[in-house]
GROMACS .gro file of N, CA, C and O in nm:
model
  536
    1UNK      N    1   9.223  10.519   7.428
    1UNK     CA    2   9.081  10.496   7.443
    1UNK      C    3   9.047  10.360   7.385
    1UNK      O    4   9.096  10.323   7.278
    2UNK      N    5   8.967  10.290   7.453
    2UNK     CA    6   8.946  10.168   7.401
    2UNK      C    7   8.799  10.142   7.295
    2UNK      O    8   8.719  10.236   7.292
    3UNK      N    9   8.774  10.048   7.232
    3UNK     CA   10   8.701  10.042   7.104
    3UNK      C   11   8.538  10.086   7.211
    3UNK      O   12   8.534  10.090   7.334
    4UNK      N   13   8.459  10.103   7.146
    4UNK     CA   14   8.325  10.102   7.161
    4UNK      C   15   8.257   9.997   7.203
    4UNK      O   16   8.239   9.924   7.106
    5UNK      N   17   8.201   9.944   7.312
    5UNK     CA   18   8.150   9.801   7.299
    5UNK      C   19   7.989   9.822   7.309
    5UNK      O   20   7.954   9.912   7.386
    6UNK      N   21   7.923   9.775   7.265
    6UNK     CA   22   7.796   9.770   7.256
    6UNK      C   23   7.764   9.746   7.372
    6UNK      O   24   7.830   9.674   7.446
    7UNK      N   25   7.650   9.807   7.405
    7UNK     CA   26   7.582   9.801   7.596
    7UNK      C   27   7.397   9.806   7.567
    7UNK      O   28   7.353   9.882   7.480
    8UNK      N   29   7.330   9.742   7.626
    8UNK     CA   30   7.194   9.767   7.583
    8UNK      C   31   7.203   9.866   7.715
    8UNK      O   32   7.291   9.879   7.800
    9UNK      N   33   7.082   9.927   7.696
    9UNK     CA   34   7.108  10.047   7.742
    9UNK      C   35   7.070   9.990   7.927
    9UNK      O   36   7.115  10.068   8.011
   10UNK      N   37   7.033   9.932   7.953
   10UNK     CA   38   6.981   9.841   8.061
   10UNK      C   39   7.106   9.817   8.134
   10UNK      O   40   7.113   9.831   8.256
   11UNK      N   41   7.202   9.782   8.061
   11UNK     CA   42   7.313   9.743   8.161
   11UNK      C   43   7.415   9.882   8.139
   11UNK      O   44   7.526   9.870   8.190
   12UNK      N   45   7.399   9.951   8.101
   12UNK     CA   46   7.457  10.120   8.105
   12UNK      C   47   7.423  10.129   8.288
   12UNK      O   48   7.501  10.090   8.376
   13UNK      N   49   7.336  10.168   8.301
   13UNK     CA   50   7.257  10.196   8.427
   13UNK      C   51   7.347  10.073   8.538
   13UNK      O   52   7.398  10.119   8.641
   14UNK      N   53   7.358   9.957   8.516
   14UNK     CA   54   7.364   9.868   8.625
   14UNK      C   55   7.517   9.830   8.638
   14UNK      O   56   7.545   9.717   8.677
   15UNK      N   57   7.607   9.910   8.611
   15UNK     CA   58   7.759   9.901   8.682
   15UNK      C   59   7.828   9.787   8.551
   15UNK      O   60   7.947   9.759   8.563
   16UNK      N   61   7.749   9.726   8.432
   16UNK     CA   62   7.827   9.683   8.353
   16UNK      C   63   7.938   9.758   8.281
   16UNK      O   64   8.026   9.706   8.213
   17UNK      N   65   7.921   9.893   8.307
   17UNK     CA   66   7.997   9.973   8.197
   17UNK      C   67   8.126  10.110   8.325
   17UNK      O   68   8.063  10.174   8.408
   18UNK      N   69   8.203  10.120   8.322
   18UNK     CA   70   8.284  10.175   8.425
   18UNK      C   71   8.293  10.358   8.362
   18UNK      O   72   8.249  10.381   8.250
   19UNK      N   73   8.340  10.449   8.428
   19UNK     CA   74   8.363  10.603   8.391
   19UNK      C   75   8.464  10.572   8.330
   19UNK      O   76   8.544  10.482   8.358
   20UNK      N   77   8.466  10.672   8.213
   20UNK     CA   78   8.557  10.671   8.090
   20UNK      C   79   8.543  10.571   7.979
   20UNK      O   80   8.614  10.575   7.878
   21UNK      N   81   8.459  10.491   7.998
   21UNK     CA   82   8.462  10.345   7.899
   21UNK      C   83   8.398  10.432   7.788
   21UNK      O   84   8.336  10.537   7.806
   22UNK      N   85   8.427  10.360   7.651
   22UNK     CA   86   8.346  10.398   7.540
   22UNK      C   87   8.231  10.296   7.516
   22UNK      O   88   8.239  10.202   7.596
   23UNK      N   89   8.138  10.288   7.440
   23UNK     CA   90   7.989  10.220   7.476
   23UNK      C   91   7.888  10.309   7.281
   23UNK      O   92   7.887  10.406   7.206
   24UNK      N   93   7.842  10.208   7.299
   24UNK     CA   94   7.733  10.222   7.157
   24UNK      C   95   7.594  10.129   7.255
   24UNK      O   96   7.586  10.017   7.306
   25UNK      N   97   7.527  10.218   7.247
   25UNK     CA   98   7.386  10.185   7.278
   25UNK      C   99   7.238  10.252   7.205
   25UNK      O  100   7.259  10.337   7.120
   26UNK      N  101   7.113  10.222   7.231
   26UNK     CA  102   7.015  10.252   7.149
   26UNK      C  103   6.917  10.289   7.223
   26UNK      O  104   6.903  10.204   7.311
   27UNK      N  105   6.787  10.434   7.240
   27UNK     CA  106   6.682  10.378   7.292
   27UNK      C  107   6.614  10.460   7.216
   27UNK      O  108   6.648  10.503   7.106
   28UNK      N  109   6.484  10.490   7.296
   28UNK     CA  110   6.357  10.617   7.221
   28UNK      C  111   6.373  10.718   7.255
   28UNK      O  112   6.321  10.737   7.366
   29UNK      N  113   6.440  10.833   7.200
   29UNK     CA  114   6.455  10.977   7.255
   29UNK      C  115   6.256  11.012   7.324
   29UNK      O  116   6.137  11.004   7.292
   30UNK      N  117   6.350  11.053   7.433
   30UNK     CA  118   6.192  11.071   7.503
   30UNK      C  119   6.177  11.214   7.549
   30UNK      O  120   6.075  11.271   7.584
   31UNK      N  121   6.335  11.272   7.538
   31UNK     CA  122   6.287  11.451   7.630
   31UNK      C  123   6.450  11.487   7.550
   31UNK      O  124   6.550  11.417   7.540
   32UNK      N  125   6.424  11.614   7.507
   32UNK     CA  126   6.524  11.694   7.501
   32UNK      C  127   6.536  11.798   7.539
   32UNK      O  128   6.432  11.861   7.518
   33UNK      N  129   6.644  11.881   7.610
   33UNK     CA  130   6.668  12.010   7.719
   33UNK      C  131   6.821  12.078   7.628
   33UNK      O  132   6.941  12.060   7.645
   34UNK      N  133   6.729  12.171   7.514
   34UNK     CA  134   6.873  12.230   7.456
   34UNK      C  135   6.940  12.327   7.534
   34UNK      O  136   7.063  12.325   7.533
   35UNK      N  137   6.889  12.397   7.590
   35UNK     CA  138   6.982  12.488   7.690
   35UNK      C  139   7.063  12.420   7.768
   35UNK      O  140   7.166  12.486   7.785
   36UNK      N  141   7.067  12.274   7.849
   36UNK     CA  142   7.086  12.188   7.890
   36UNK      C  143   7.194  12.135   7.830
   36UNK      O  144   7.284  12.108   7.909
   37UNK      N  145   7.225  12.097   7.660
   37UNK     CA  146   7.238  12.003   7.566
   37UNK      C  147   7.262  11.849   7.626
   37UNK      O  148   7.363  11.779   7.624
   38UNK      N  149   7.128  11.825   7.680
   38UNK     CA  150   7.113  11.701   7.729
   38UNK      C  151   6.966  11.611   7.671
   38UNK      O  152   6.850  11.649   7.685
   39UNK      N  153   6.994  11.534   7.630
   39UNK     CA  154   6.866  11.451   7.551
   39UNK      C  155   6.873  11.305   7.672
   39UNK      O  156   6.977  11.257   7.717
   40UNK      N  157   6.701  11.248   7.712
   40UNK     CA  158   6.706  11.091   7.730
   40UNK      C  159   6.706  11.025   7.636
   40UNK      O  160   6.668  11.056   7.523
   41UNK      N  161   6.769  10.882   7.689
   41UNK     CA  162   6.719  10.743   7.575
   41UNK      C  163   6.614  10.662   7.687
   41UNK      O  164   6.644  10.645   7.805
   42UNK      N  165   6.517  10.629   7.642
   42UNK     CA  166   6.465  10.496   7.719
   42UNK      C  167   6.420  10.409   7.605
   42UNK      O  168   6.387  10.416   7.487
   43UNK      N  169   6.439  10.293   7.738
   43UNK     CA  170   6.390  10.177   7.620
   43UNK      C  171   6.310  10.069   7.785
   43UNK      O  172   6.330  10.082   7.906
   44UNK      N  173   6.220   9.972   7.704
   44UNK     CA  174   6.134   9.910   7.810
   44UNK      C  175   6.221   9.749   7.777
   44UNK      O  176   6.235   9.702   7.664
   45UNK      N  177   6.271   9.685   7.907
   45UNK     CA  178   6.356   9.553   7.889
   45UNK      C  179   6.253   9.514   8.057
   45UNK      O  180   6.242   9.576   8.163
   46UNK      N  181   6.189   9.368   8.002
   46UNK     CA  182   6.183   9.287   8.127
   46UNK      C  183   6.079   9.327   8.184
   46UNK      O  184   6.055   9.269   8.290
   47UNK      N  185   5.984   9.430   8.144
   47UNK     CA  186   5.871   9.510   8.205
   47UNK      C  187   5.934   9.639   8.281
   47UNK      O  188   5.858   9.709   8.348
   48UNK      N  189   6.047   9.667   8.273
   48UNK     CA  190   6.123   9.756   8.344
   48UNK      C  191   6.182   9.891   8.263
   48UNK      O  192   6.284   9.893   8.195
   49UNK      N  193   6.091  10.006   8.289
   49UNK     CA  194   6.157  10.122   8.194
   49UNK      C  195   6.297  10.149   8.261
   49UNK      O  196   6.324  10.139   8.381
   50UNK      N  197   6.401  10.195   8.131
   50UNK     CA  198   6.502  10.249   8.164
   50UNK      C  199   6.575  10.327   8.071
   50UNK      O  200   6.574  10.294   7.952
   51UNK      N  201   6.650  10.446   8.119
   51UNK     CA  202   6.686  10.563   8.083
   51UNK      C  203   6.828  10.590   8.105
   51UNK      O  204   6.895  10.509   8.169
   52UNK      N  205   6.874  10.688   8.062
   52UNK     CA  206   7.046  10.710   8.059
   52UNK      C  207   7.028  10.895   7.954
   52UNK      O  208   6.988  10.948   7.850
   53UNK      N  209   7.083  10.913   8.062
   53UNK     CA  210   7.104  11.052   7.978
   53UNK      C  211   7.248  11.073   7.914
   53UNK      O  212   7.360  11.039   7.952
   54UNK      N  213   7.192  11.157   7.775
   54UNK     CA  214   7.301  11.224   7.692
   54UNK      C  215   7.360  11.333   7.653
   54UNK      O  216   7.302  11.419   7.588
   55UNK      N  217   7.457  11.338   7.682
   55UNK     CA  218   7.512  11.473   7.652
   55UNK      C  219   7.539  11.523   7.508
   55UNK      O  220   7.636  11.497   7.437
   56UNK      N  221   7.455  11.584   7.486
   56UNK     CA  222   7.494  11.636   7.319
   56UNK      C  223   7.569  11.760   7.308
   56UNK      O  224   7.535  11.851   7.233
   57UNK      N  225   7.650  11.763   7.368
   57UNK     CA  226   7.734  11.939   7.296
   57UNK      C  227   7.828  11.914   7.215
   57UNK      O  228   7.878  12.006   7.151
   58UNK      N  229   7.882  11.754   7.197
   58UNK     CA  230   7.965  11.749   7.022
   58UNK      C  231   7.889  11.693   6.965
   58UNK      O  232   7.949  11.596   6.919
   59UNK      N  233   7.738  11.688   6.920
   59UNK     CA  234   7.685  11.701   6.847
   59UNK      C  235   7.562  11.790   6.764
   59UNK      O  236   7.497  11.762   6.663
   60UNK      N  237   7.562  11.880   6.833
   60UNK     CA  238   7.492  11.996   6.827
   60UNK      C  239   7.583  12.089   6.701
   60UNK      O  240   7.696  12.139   6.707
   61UNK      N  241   7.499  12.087   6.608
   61UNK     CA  242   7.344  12.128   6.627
   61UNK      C  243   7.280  11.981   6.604
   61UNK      O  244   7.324  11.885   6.541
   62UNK      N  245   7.161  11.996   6.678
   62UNK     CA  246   7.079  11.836   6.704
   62UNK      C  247   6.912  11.910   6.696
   62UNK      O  248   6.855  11.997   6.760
   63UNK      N  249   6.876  11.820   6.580
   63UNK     CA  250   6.744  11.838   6.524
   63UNK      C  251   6.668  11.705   6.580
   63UNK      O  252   6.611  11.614   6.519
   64UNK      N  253   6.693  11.732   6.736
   64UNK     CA  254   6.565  11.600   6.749
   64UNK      C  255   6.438  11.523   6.711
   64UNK      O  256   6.351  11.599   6.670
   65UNK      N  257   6.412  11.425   6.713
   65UNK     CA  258   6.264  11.385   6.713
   65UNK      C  259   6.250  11.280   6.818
   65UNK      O  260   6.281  11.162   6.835
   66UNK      N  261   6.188  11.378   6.881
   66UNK     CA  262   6.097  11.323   7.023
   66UNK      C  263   6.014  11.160   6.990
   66UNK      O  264   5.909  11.171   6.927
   67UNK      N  265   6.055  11.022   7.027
   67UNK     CA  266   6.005  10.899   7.005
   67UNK      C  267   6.044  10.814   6.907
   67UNK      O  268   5.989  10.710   6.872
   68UNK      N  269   6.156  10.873   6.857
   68UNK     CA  270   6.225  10.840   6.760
   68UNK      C  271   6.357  10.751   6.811
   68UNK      O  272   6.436  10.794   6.895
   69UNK      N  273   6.366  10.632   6.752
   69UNK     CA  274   6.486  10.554   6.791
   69UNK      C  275   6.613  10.601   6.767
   69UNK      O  276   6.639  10.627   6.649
   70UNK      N  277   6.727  10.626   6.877
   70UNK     CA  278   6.880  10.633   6.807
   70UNK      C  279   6.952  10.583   6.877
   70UNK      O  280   6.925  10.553   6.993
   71UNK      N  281   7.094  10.556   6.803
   71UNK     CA  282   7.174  10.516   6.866
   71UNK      C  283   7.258  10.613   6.920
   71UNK      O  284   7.221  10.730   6.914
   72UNK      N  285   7.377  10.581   6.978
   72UNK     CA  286   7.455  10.694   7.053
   72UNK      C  287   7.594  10.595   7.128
   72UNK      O  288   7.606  10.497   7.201
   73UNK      N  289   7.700  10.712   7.043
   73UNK     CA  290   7.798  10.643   7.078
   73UNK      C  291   7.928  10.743   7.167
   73UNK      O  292   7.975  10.835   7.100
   74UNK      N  293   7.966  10.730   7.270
   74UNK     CA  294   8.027  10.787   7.373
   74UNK      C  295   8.081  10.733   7.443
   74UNK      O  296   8.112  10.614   7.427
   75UNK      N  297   8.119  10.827   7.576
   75UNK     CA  298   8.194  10.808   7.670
   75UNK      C  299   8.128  10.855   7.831
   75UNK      O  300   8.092  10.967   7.868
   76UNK      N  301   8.129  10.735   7.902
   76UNK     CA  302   7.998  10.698   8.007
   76UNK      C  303   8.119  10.820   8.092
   76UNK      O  304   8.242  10.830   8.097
   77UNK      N  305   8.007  10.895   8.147
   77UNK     CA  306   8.037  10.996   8.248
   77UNK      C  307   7.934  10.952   8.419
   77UNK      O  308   7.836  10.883   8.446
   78UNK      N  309   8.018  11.028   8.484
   78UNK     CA  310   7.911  11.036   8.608
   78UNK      C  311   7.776  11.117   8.594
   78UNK      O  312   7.799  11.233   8.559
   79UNK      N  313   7.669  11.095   8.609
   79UNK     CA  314   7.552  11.175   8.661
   79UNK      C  315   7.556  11.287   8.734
   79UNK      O  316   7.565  11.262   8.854
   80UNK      N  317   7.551  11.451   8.698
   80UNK     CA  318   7.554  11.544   8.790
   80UNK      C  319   7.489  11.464   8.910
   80UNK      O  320   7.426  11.360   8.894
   81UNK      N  321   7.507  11.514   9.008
   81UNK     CA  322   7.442  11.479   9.130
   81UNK      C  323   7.465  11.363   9.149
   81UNK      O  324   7.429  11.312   9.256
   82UNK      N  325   7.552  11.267   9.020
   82UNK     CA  326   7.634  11.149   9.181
   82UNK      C  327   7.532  11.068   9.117
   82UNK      O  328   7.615  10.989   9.071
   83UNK      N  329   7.431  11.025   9.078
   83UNK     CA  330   7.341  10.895   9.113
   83UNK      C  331   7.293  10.907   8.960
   83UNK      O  332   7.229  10.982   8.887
   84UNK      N  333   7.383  10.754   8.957
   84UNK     CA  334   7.374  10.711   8.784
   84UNK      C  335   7.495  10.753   8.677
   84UNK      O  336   7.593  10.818   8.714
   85UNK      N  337   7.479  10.712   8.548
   85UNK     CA  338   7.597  10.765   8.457
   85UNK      C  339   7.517  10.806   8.329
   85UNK      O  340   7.411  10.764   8.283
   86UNK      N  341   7.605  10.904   8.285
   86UNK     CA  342   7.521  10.970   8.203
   86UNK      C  343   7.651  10.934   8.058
   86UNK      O  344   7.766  10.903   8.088
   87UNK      N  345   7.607  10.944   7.913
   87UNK     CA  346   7.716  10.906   7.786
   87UNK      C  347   7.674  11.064   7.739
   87UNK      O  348   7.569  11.127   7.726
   88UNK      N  349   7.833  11.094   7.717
   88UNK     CA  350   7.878  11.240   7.625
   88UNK      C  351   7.903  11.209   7.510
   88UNK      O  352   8.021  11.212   7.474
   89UNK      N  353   7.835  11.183   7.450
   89UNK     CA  354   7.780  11.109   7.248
   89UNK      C  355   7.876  11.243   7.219
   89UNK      O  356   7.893  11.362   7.244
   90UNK      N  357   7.943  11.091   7.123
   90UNK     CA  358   8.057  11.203   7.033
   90UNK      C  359   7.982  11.150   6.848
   90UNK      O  360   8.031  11.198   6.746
   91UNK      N  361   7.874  11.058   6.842
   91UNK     CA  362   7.763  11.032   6.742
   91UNK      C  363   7.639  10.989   6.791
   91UNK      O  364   7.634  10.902   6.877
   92UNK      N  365   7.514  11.053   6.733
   92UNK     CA  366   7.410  11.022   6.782
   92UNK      C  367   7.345  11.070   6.643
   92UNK      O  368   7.345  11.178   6.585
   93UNK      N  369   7.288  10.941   6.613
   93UNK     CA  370   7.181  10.918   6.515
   93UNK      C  371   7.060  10.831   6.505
   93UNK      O  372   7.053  10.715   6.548
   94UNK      N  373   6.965  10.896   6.445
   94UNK     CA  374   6.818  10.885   6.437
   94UNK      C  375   6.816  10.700   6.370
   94UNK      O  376   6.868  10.665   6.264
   95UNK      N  377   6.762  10.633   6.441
   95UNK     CA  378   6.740  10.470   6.371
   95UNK      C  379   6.624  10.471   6.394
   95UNK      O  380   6.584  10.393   6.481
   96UNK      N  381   6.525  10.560   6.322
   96UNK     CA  382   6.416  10.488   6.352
   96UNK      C  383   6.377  10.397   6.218
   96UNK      O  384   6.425  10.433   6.111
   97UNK      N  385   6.308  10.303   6.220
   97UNK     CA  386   6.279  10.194   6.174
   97UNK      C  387   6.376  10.076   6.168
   97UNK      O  388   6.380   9.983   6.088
   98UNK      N  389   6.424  10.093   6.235
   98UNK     CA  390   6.524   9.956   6.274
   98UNK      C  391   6.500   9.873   6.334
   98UNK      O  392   6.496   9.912   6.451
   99UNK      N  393   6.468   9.719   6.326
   99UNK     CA  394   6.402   9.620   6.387
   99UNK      C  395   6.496   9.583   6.522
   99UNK      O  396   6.596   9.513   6.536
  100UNK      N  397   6.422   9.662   6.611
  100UNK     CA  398   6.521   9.603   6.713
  100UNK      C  399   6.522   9.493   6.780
  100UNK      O  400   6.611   9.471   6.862
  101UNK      N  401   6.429   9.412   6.758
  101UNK     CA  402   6.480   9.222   6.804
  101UNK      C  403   6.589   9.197   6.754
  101UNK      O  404   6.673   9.149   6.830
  102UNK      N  405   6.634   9.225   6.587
  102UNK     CA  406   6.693   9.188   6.514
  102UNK      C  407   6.846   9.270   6.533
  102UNK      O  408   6.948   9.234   6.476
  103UNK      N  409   6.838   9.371   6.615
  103UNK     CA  410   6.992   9.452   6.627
  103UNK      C  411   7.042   9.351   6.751
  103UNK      O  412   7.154   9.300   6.762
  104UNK      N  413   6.909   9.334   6.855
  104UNK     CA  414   6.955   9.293   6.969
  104UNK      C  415   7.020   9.161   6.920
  104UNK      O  416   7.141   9.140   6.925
  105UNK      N  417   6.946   9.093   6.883
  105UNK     CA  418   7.047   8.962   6.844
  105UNK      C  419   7.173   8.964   6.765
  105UNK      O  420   7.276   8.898   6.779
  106UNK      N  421   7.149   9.040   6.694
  106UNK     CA  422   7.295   9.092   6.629
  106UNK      C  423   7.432   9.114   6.769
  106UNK      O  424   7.543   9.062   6.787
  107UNK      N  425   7.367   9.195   6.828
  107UNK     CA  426   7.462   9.209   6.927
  107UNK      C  427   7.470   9.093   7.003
  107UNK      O  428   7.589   9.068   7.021
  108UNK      N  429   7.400   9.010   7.054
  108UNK     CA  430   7.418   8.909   7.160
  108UNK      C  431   7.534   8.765   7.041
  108UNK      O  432   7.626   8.694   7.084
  109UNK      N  433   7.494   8.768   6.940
  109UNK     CA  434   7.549   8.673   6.861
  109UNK      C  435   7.729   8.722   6.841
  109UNK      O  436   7.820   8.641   6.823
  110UNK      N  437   7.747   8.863   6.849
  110UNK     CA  438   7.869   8.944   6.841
  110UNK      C  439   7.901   8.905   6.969
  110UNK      O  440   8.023   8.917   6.979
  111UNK      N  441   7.853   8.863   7.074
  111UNK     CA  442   7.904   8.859   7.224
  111UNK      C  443   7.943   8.772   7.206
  111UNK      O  444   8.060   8.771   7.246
  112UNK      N  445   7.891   8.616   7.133
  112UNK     CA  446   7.920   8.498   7.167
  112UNK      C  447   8.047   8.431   7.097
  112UNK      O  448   8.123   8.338   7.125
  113UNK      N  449   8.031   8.548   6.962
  113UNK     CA  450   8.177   8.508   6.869
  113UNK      C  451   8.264   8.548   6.957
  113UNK      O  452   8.321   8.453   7.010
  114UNK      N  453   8.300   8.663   6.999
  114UNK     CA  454   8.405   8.720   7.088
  114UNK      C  455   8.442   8.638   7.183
  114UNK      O  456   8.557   8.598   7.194
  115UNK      N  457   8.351   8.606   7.260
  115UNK     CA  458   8.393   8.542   7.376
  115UNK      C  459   8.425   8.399   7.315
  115UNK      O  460   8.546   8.391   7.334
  116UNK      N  461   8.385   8.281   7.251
  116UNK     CA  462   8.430   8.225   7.186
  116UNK      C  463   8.551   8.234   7.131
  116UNK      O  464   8.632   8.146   7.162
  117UNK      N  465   8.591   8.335   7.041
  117UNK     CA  466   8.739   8.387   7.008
  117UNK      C  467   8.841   8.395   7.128
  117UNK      O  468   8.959   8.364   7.138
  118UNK      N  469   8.774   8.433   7.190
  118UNK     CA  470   8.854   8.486   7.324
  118UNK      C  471   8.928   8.385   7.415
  118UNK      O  472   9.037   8.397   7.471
  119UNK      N  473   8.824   8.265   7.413
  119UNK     CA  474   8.832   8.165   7.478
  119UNK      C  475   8.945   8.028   7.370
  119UNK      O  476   9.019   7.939   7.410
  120UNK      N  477   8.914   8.066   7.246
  120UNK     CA  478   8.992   7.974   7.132
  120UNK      C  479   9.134   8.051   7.167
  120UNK      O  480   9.227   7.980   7.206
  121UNK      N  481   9.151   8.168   7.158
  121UNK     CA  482   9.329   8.241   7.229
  121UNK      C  483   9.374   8.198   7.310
  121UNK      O  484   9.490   8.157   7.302
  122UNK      N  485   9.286   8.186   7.448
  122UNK     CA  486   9.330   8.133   7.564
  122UNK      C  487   9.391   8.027   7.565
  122UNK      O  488   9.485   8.002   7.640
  123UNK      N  489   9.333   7.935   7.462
  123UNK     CA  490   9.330   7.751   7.458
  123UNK      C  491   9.490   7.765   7.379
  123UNK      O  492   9.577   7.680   7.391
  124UNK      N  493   9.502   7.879   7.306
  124UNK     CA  494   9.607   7.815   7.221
  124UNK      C  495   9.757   7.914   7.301
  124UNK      O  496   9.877   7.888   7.282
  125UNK      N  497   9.717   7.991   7.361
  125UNK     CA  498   9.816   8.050   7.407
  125UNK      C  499   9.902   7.952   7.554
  125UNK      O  500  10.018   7.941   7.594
  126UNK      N  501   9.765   7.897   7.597
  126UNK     CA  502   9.811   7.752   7.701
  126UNK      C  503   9.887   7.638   7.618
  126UNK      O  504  10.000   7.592   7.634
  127UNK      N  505   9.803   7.612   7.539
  127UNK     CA  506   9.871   7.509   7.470
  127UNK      C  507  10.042   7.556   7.395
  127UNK      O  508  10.120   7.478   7.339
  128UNK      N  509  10.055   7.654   7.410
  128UNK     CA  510  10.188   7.707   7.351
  128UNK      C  511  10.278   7.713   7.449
  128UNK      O  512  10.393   7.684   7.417
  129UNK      N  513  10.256   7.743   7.558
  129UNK     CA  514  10.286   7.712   7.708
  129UNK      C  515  10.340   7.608   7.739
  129UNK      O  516  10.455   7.595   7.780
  130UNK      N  517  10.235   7.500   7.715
  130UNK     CA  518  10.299   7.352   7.726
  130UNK      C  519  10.415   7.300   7.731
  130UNK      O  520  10.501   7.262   7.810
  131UNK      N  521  10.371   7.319   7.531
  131UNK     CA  522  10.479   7.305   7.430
  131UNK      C  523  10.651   7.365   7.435
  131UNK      O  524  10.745   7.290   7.410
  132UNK      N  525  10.667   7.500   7.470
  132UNK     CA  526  10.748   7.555   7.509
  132UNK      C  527  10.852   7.485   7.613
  132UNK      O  528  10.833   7.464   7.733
  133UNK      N  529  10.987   7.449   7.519
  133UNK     CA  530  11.091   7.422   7.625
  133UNK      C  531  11.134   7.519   7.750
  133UNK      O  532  11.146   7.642   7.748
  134UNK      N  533  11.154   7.431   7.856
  134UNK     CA  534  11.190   7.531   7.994
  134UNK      C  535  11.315   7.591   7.980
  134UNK      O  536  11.359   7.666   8.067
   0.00000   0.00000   0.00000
């Protein structure tokens, strides 16, 4: 299984994230269905509401609060019925009061080291290439 990568919950929904991937994302619990053990997240990006449902049955028992921020960390499943992907949270916890401008940038600044890193490997793994007698 591969590490967790952070997903705003916006690009959960839009094919950034594949079935089986692991994923850490955040929104406003807006509905919970315990017979179900399925909770939403939404969060508003761009003027555009968006949602992703969760599966809570390894985390149950789950003492929701309805408008309350959390995060949730899983493994992106298909959507009963085919249309959309839904995360089977193997942790889901309550953040409310967490400044979320300030997570989001956290995360986007974590994107840029990585890929940066990523890109400094590349440079040196070419350059080792070079170097390397035939």
């Amino acid at each position: 299984m591969s590490p967790a990568v952070f997903h705003f919950l916006w690009e959960v929904n839009f094919g950034a994230v594949k079935e089986g991937d692991s994923v850490r994302t955040f929104g406003r619990l807006v509905s919970y269905q315990p017979e179900e053990s399925k909770a939403t997240l939404s969060i508003q990006h761009a003027a555009r509401q968006h949602q992703v449902v969760v599966q809570t049955t390894f985390v149950e028992p789950f003492d929701p609060i309805i408008g309350a921020q959390y995060i949730v960390l899983g493994e992106i499943e298909k959507a009963e019925g085919g249309d959309g992907v839904m995360v089977h949270a193997r942790v889901l916890n309550c953040v409310d009061g967490v400044n979320l401008a300030l997570l989001q940038r956290g995360v986007n600044e974590q994107r840029s080291y990585f890929r940066e890193r990523g890109e400094s490997k590349g440079d040196a793994a070419t350059a080792a290439q070079q170097r390397a007698p035939l």
